[in-house]
Amino acid sequence: CTAPATRALLHVVGYSKTKSLFRDGMAPIVRSSAAAGWERMPSGSAYFYRSPRHGQRYVLSFPFFFDSPGTTYAFAYCYPYTYSYL
């Protein structure tokens, strides 16, 4: 992201679960290179639906505000789990 304060609507196409926690208000998590850890996006900010534009495949859509140029962002379904937690 090079422009300051960039707003985007992200679409994950082909997410093939018929039942998803996103239907019940769950939201993706995000991590930026400027922050210390993973953070859940606000509840209700993600939309999960079947799209006729994409051959009736499921689509997960959510808005995101890229607030600082040069920052790297990562998105995930849930908090990552590693063997170091065992």
mmCIF file of C-alpha atoms in Angstrom:
data_model
loop_
_atom_site.group_PDB
_atom_site.id
_atom_site.type_symbol
_atom_site.label_atom_id
_atom_site.label_comp_id
_atom_site.label_asym_id
_atom_site.label_seq_id
_atom_site.Cartn_x
_atom_site.Cartn_y
_atom_site.Cartn_z
ATOM 1 C CA CYS A 1 0.000 0.000 0.000
ATOM 2 C CA THR A 2 1.647 3.229 -1.121
ATOM 3 C CA ALA A 3 -1.184 5.747 -0.821
ATOM 4 C CA PRO A 4 -2.105 6.964 2.665
ATOM 5 C CA ALA A 5 -5.520 6.007 4.045
ATOM 6 C CA THR A 6 -6.597 3.519 1.379
ATOM 7 C CA ARG A 7 -9.984 1.838 1.810
ATOM 8 C CA ALA A 8 -10.637 -1.509 0.070
ATOM 9 C CA LEU A 9 -13.341 -4.153 -0.123
ATOM 10 C CA LEU A 10 -11.656 -7.576 -0.159
ATOM 11 C CA HIS A 11 -13.323 -10.682 -1.617
ATOM 12 C CA VAL A 12 -12.208 -14.274 -0.960
ATOM 13 C CA VAL A 13 -13.836 -16.315 -3.732
ATOM 14 C CA GLY A 14 -14.256 -20.081 -3.647
ATOM 15 C CA TYR A 15 -14.597 -20.469 0.098
ATOM 16 C CA SER A 16 -16.607 -23.699 -0.158
ATOM 17 C CA LYS A 17 -18.211 -24.289 3.230
ATOM 18 C CA THR A 18 -21.992 -24.245 3.320
ATOM 19 C CA LYS A 19 -22.022 -23.577 7.062
ATOM 20 C CA SER A 20 -19.609 -20.995 8.335
ATOM 21 C CA LEU A 21 -19.091 -19.033 11.532
ATOM 22 C CA PHE A 22 -18.964 -15.919 9.358
ATOM 23 C CA ARG A 23 -22.756 -16.276 9.015
ATOM 24 C CA ASP A 24 -22.982 -15.916 12.811
ATOM 25 C CA GLY A 25 -20.927 -12.729 13.050
ATOM 26 C CA MET A 26 -17.352 -14.015 13.116
ATOM 27 C CA ALA A 27 -14.823 -11.801 11.329
ATOM 28 C CA PRO A 28 -11.328 -12.473 9.948
ATOM 29 C CA ILE A 29 -8.212 -11.531 11.894
ATOM 30 C CA VAL A 30 -5.515 -9.188 10.676
ATOM 31 C CA ARG A 31 -1.888 -8.530 11.528
ATOM 32 C CA SER A 32 0.236 -5.637 10.390
ATOM 33 C CA SER A 33 3.985 -5.189 10.449
ATOM 34 C CA ALA A 34 3.406 -2.068 12.574
ATOM 35 C CA ALA A 35 1.510 -3.914 15.357
ATOM 36 C CA ALA A 36 2.588 -6.562 17.859
ATOM 37 C CA GLY A 37 0.040 -9.310 17.201
ATOM 38 C CA TRP A 38 -3.107 -10.577 15.545
ATOM 39 C CA GLU A 39 -6.341 -8.643 16.009
ATOM 40 C CA ARG A 40 -9.930 -9.679 15.216
ATOM 41 C CA MET A 41 -11.826 -7.322 12.929
ATOM 42 C CA PRO A 42 -15.127 -5.945 14.307
ATOM 43 C CA SER A 43 -17.964 -8.466 14.521
ATOM 44 C CA GLY A 44 -20.403 -8.198 11.654
ATOM 45 C CA SER A 45 -17.893 -6.609 9.291
ATOM 46 C CA ALA A 46 -17.614 -9.733 7.098
ATOM 47 C CA TYR A 47 -20.262 -10.850 4.626
ATOM 48 C CA PHE A 48 -20.578 -14.476 3.527
ATOM 49 C CA TYR A 49 -22.814 -15.236 0.564
ATOM 50 C CA ARG A 50 -23.269 -17.204 -2.669
ATOM 51 C CA SER A 51 -22.390 -15.152 -5.695
ATOM 52 C CA PRO A 52 -24.130 -15.582 -9.064
ATOM 53 C CA ARG A 53 -21.253 -13.569 -10.533
ATOM 54 C CA HIS A 54 -18.839 -16.331 -9.462
ATOM 55 C CA GLY A 55 -20.832 -19.396 -10.520
ATOM 56 C CA GLN A 56 -22.802 -19.677 -7.228
ATOM 57 C CA ARG A 57 -19.565 -20.199 -5.266
ATOM 58 C CA TYR A 58 -19.321 -18.834 -1.745
ATOM 59 C CA VAL A 59 -17.632 -15.487 -1.264
ATOM 60 C CA LEU A 60 -16.294 -13.920 1.934
ATOM 61 C CA SER A 61 -16.220 -10.113 1.636
ATOM 62 C CA PHE A 62 -14.979 -7.587 4.159
ATOM 63 C CA PRO A 63 -13.902 -3.945 4.100
ATOM 64 C CA PHE A 64 -10.456 -2.928 5.296
ATOM 65 C CA PHE A 65 -8.767 0.408 5.866
ATOM 66 C CA PHE A 66 -5.023 0.402 5.044
ATOM 67 C CA ASP A 67 -3.952 3.251 7.280
ATOM 68 C CA SER A 68 -0.212 3.590 6.759
ATOM 69 C CA PRO A 69 1.866 3.298 3.583
ATOM 70 C CA GLY A 70 4.674 0.744 3.539
ATOM 71 C CA THR A 71 2.988 -1.507 6.124
ATOM 72 C CA THR A 72 2.553 -5.205 5.336
ATOM 73 C CA TYR A 73 -0.785 -6.795 6.281
ATOM 74 C CA ALA A 74 -1.760 -10.463 6.676
ATOM 75 C CA PHE A 75 -5.304 -11.823 6.984
ATOM 76 C CA ALA A 76 -6.385 -15.164 8.462
ATOM 77 C CA TYR A 77 -9.512 -17.169 9.234
ATOM 78 C CA CYS A 78 -8.482 -17.760 12.873
ATOM 79 C CA TYR A 79 -5.550 -17.159 15.190
ATOM 80 C CA PRO A 80 -2.467 -19.130 14.044
ATOM 81 C CA TYR A 81 -1.414 -22.023 16.271
ATOM 82 C CA THR A 82 2.149 -23.272 16.407
ATOM 83 C CA TYR A 83 3.964 -26.188 18.000
ATOM 84 C CA SER A 84 5.628 -23.763 20.433
ATOM 85 C CA TYR A 85 2.233 -23.468 22.220
ATOM 86 C CA LEU A 86 2.292 -27.165 23.198
#
